[in-house]
PDB file of C-alpha atoms and ligand atoms in Angstrom:
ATOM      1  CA  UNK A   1       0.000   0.000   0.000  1.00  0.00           C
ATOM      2  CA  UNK A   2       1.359   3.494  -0.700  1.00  0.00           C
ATOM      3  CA  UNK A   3       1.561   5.800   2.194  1.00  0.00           C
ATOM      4  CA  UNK A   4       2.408   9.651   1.519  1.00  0.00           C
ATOM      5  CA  UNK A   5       4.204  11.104   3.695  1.00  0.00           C
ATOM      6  CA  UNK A   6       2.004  14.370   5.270  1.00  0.00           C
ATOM      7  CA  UNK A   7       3.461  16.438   7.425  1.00  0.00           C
ATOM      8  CA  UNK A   8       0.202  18.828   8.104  1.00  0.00           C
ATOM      9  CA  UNK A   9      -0.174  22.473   6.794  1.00  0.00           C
ATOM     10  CA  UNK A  10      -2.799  24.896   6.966  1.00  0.00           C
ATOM     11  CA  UNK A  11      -4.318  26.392   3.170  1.00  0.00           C
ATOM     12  CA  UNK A  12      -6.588  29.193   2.975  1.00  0.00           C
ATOM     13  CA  UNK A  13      -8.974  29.980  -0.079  1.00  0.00           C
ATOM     14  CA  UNK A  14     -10.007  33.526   0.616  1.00  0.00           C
ATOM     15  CA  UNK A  15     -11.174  36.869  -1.188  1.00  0.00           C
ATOM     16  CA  UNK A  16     -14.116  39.218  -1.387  1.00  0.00           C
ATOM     17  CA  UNK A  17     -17.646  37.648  -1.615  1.00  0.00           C
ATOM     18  CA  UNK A  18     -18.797  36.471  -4.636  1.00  0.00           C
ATOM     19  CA  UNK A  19     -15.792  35.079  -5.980  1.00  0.00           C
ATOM     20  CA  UNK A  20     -16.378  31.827  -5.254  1.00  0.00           C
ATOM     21  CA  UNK A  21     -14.665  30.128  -1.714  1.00  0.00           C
ATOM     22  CA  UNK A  22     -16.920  28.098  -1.269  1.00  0.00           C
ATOM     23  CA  UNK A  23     -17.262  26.285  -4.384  1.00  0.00           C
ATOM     24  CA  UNK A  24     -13.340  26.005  -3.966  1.00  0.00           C
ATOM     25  CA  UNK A  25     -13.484  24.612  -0.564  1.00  0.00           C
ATOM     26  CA  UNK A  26     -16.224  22.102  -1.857  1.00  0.00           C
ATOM     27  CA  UNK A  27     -14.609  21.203  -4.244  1.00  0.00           C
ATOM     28  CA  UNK A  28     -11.566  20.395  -2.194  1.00  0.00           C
ATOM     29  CA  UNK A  29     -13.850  18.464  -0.167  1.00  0.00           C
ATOM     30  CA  UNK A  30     -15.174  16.122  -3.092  1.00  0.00           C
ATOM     31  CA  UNK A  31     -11.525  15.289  -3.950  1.00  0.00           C
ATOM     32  CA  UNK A  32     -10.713  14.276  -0.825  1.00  0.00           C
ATOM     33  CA  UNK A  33     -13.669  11.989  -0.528  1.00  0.00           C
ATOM     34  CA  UNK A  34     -12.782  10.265  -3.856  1.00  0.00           C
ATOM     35  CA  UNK A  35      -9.507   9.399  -1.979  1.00  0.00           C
ATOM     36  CA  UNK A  36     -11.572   7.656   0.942  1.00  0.00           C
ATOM     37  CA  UNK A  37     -10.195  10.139   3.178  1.00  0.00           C
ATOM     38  CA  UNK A  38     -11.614  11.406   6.594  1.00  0.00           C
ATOM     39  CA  UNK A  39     -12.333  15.100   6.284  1.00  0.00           C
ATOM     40  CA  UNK A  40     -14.839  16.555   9.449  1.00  0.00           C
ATOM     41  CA  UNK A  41     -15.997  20.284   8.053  1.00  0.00           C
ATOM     42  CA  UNK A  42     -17.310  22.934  10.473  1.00  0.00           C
ATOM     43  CA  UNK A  43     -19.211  26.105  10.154  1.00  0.00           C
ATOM     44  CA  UNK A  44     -19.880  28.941  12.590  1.00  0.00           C
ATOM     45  CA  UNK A  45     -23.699  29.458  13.220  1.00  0.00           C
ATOM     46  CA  UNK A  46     -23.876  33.024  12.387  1.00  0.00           C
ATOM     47  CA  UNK A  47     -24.144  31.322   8.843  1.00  0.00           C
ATOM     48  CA  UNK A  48     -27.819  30.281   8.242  1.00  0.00           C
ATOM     49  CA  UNK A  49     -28.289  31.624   5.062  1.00  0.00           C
ATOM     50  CA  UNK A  50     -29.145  28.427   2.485  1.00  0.00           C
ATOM     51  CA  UNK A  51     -29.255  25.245   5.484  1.00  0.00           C
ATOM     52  CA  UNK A  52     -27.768  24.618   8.669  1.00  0.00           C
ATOM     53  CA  UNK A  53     -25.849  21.311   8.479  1.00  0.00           C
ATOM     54  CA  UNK A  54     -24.645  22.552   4.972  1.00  0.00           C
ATOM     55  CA  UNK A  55     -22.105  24.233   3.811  1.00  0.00           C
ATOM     56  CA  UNK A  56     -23.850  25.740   0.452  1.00  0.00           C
ATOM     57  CA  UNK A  57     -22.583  27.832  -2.232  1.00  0.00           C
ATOM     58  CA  UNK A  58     -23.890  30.445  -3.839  1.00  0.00           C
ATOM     59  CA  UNK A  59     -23.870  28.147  -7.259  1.00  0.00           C
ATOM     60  CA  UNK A  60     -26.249  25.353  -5.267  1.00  0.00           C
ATOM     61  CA  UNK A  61     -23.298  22.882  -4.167  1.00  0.00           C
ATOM     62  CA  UNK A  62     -23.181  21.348  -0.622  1.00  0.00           C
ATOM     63  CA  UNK A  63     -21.775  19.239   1.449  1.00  0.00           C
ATOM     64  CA  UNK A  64     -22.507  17.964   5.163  1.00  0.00           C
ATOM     65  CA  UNK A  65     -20.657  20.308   8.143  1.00  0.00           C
ATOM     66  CA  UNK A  66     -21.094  20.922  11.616  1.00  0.00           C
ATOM     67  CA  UNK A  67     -22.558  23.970  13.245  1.00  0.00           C
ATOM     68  CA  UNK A  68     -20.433  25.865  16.060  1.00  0.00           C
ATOM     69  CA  UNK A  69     -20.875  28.675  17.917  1.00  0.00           C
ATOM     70  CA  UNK A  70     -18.302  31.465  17.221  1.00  0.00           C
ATOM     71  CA  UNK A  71     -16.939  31.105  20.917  1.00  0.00           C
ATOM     72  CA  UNK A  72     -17.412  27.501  21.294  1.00  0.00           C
ATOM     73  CA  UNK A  73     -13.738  26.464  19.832  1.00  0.00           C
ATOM     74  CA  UNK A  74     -13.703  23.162  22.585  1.00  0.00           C
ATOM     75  CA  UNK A  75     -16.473  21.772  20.621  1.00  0.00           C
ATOM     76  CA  UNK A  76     -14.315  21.907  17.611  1.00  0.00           C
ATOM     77  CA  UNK A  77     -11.494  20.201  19.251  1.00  0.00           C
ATOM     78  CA  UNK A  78     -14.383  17.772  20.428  1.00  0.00           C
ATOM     79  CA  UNK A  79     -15.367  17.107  16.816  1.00  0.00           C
ATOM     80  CA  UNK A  80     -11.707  16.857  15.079  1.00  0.00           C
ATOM     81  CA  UNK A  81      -9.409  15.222  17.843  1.00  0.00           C
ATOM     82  CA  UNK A  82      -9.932  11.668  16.361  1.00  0.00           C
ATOM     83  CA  UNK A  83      -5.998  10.504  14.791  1.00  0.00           C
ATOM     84  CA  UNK A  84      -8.376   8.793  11.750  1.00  0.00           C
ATOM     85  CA  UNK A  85      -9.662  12.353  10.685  1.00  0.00           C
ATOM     86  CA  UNK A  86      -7.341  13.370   7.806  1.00  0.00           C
ATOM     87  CA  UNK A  87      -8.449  16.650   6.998  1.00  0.00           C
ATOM     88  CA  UNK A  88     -10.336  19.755   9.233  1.00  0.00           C
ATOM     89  CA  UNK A  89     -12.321  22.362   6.282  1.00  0.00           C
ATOM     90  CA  UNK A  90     -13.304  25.874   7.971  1.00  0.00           C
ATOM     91  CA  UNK A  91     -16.337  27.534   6.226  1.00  0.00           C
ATOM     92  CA  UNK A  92     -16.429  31.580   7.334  1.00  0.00           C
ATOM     93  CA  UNK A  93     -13.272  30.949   9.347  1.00  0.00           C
ATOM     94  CA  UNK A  94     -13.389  35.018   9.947  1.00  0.00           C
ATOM     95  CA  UNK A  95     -16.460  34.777  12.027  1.00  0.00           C
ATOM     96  CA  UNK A  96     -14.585  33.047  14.769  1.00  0.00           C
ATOM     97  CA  UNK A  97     -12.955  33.568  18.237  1.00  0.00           C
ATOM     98  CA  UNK A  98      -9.045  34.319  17.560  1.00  0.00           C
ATOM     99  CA  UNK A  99      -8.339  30.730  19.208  1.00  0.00           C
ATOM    100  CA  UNK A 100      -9.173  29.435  16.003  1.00  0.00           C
ATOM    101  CA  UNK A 101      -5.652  30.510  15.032  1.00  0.00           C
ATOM    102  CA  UNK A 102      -4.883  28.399  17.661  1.00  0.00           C
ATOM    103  CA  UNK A 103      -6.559  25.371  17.019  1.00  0.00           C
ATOM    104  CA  UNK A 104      -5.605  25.206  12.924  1.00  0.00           C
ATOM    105  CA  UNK A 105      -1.476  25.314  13.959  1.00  0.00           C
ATOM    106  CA  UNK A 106      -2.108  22.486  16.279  1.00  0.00           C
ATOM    107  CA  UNK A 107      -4.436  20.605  13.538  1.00  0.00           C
ATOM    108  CA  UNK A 108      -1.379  21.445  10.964  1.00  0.00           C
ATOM    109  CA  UNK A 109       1.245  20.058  14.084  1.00  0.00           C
ATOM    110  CA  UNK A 110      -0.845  16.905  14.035  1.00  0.00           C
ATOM    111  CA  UNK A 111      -0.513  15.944  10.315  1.00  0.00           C
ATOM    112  CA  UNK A 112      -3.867  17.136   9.511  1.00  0.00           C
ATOM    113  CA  UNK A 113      -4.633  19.549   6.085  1.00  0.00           C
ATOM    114  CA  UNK A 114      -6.130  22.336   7.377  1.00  0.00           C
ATOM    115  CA  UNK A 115      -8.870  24.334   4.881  1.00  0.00           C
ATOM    116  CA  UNK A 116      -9.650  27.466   5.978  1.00  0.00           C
ATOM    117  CA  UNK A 117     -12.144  29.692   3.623  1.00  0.00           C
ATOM    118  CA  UNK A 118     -13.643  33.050   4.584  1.00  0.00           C
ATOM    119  CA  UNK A 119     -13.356  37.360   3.555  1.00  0.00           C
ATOM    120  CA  UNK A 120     -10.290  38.311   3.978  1.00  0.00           C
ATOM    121  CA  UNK A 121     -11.370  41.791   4.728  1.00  0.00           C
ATOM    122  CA  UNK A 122     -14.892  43.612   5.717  1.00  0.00           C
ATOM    123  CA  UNK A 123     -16.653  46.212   3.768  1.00  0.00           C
ATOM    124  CA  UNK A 124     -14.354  48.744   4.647  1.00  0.00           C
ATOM    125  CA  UNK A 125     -11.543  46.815   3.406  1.00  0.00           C
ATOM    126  CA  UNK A 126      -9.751  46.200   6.295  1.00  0.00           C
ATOM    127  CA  UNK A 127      -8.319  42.725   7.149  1.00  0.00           C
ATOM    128  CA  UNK A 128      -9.928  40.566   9.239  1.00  0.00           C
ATOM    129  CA  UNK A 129      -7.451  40.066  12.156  1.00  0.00           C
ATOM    130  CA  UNK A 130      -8.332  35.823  12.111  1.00  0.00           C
ATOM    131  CA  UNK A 131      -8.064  35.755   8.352  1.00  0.00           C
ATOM    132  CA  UNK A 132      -4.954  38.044   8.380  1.00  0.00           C
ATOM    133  CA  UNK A 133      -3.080  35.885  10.928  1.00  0.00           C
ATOM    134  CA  UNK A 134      -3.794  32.626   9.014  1.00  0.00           C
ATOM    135  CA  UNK A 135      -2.972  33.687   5.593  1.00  0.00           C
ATOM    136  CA  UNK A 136       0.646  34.756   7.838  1.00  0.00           C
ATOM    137  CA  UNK A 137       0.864  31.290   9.133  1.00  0.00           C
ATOM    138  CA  UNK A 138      -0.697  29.368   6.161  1.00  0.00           C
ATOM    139  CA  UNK A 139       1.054  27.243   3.292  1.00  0.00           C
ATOM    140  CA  UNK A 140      -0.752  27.642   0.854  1.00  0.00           C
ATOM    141  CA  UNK A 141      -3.372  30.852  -0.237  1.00  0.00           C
ATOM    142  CA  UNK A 142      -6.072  30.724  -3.014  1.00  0.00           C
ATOM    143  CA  UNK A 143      -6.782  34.782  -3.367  1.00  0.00           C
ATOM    144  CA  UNK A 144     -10.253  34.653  -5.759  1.00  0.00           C
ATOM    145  CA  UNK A 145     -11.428  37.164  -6.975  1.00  0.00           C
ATOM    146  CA  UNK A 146     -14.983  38.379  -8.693  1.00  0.00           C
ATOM    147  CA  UNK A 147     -16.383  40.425 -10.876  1.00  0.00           C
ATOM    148  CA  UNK A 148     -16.779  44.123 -10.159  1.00  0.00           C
ATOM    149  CA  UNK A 149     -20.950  44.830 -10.531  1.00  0.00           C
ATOM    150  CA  UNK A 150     -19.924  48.157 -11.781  1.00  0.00           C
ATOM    151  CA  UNK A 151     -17.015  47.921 -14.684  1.00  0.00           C
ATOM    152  CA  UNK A 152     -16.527  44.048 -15.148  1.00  0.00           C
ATOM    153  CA  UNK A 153     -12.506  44.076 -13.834  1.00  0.00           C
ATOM    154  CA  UNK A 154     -11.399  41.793 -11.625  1.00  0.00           C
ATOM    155  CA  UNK A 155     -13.318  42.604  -7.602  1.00  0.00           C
ATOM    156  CA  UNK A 156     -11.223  41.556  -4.755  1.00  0.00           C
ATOM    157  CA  UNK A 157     -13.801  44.235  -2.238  1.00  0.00           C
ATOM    158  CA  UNK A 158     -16.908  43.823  -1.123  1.00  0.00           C
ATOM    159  CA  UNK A 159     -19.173  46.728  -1.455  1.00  0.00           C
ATOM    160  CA  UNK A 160     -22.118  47.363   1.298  1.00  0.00           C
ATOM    161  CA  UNK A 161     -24.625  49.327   0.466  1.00  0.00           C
ATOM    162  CA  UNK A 162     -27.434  50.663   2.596  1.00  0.00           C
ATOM    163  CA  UNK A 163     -31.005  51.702   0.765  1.00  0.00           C
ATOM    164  CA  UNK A 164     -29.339  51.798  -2.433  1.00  0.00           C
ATOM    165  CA  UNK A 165     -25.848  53.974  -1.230  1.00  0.00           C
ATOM    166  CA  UNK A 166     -22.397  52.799   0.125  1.00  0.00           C
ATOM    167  CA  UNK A 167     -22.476  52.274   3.711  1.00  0.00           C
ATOM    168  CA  UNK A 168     -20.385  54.550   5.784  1.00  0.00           C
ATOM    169  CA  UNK A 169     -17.057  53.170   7.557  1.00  0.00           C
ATOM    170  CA  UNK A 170     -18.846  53.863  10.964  1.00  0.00           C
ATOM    171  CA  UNK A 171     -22.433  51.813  10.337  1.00  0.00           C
ATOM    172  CA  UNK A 172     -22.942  48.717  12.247  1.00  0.00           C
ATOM    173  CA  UNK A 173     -22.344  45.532  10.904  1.00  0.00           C
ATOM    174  CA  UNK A 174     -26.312  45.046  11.809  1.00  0.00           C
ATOM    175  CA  UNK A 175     -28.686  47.715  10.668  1.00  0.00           C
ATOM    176  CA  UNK A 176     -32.352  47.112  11.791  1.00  0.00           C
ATOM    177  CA  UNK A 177     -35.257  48.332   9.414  1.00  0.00           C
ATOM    178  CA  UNK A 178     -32.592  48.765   6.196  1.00  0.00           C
ATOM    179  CA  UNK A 179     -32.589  47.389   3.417  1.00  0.00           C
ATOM    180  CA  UNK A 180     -28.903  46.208   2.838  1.00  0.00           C
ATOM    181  CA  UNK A 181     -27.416  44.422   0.304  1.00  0.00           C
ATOM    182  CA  UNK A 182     -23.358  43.397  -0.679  1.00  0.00           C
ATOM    183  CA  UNK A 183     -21.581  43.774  -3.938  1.00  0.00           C
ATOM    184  CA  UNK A 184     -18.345  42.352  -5.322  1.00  0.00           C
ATOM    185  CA  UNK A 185     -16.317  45.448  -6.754  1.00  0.00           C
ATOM    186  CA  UNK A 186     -12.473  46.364  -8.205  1.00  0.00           C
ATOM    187  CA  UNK A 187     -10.506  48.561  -5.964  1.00  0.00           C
ATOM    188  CA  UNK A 188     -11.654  51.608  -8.152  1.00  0.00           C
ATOM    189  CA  UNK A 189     -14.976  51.312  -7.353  1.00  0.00           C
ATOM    190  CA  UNK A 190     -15.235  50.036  -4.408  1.00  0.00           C
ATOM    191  CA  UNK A 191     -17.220  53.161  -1.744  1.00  0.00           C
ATOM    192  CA  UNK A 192     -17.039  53.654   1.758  1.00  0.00           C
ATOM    193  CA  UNK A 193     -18.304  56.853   3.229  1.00  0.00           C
ATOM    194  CA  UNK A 194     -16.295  58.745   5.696  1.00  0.00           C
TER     195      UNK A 194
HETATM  196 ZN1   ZN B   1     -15.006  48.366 -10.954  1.00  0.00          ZN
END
């Protein structure tokens, strides 16, 4: 029988929304199963959107996950601390606690592959400080990238926009009685308002 030697490593598939990660990371996922391997994938809760027990993509793919809490990084280590799991996927790794930094070096240390997938930055364009820290730390990085709404180039932001007009740097992230919506746009036309 062959055995391949795997030392563990942390990738990340990141970028601005739209552009795909989660395909990617399903993707991943599918060849990984076709190589019988063990692969547990977790989501944070905050994620509803399509299913919970899902990870789904925008394009209609899923796959079968667990749900954790944002805070609740034991149950993680509950769920992947088995030697026969071969490989720990991270939908929206942004959205959690900063232990998840944590958690994915020790996975890595342990000869696990590590997928991470989430925004690297918010709709200001600043980093998220998880995402920033892993893409430091991580192997390998798959930057996608979209398609700007507004010209067609290449969109690496995500726009928010607020009753039709870019939201302002200071807005929370949760607006009650707006009607908010997110874009994928190119560096030139990405709006924030001072
Ligand atoms: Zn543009």
């Amino acid at each position: 029988m062959y055995r391949t030697y795997n030392p563990g490593w942390i990738e990340v598939i990141c970028g601005c929304m739209f552009a795909g990660k989660t395909e990617e990371l399903i993707k991943r996922m599918r060849v990984l199963e076709y190589a019988k391997k063990r692969v547990v994938a977790i989501k944070p809760t905050i994620d509803n959107r399509y299913s919970e027990e899902m990870i789904a993509s925008h394009a209609g793919s899923f796959v079968k996950c667990v749900c954790v809490e944002t805070h609740d990084l034991a149950s993680i280590e509950k769920y992947v601390n088995d030697k026969n799991v071969d490989a720990v996927v991270i939908e929206e790794v942004q959205f959690f606690d900063e232990g998840i930094i944590e958690i994915c070096e020790k996975l890595a240390g342990s000869k696990k592959r590590v997928i991470c997938a989430g925004l690297d930055t918010d709709f200001r364009g600043e980093p998220f400080k998880v995402m920033a820290s892993l893409l430091a730390k991580a192997e390998f990085i798959t930057k996608l990238s979209a398609v700007c709404c507004v010209c067609g180039a290449p969109a690496t932001k995500t726009q928010r926009l607020i009753n039709v007009k870019p939201a302002k740097y200071d807005d929370p992230i949760i607006l009650v009685g707006a009607s908010e919506c997110y874009e994928a746009r190119c560096r030139r036309c990405h709006q924030v308002e001072k």
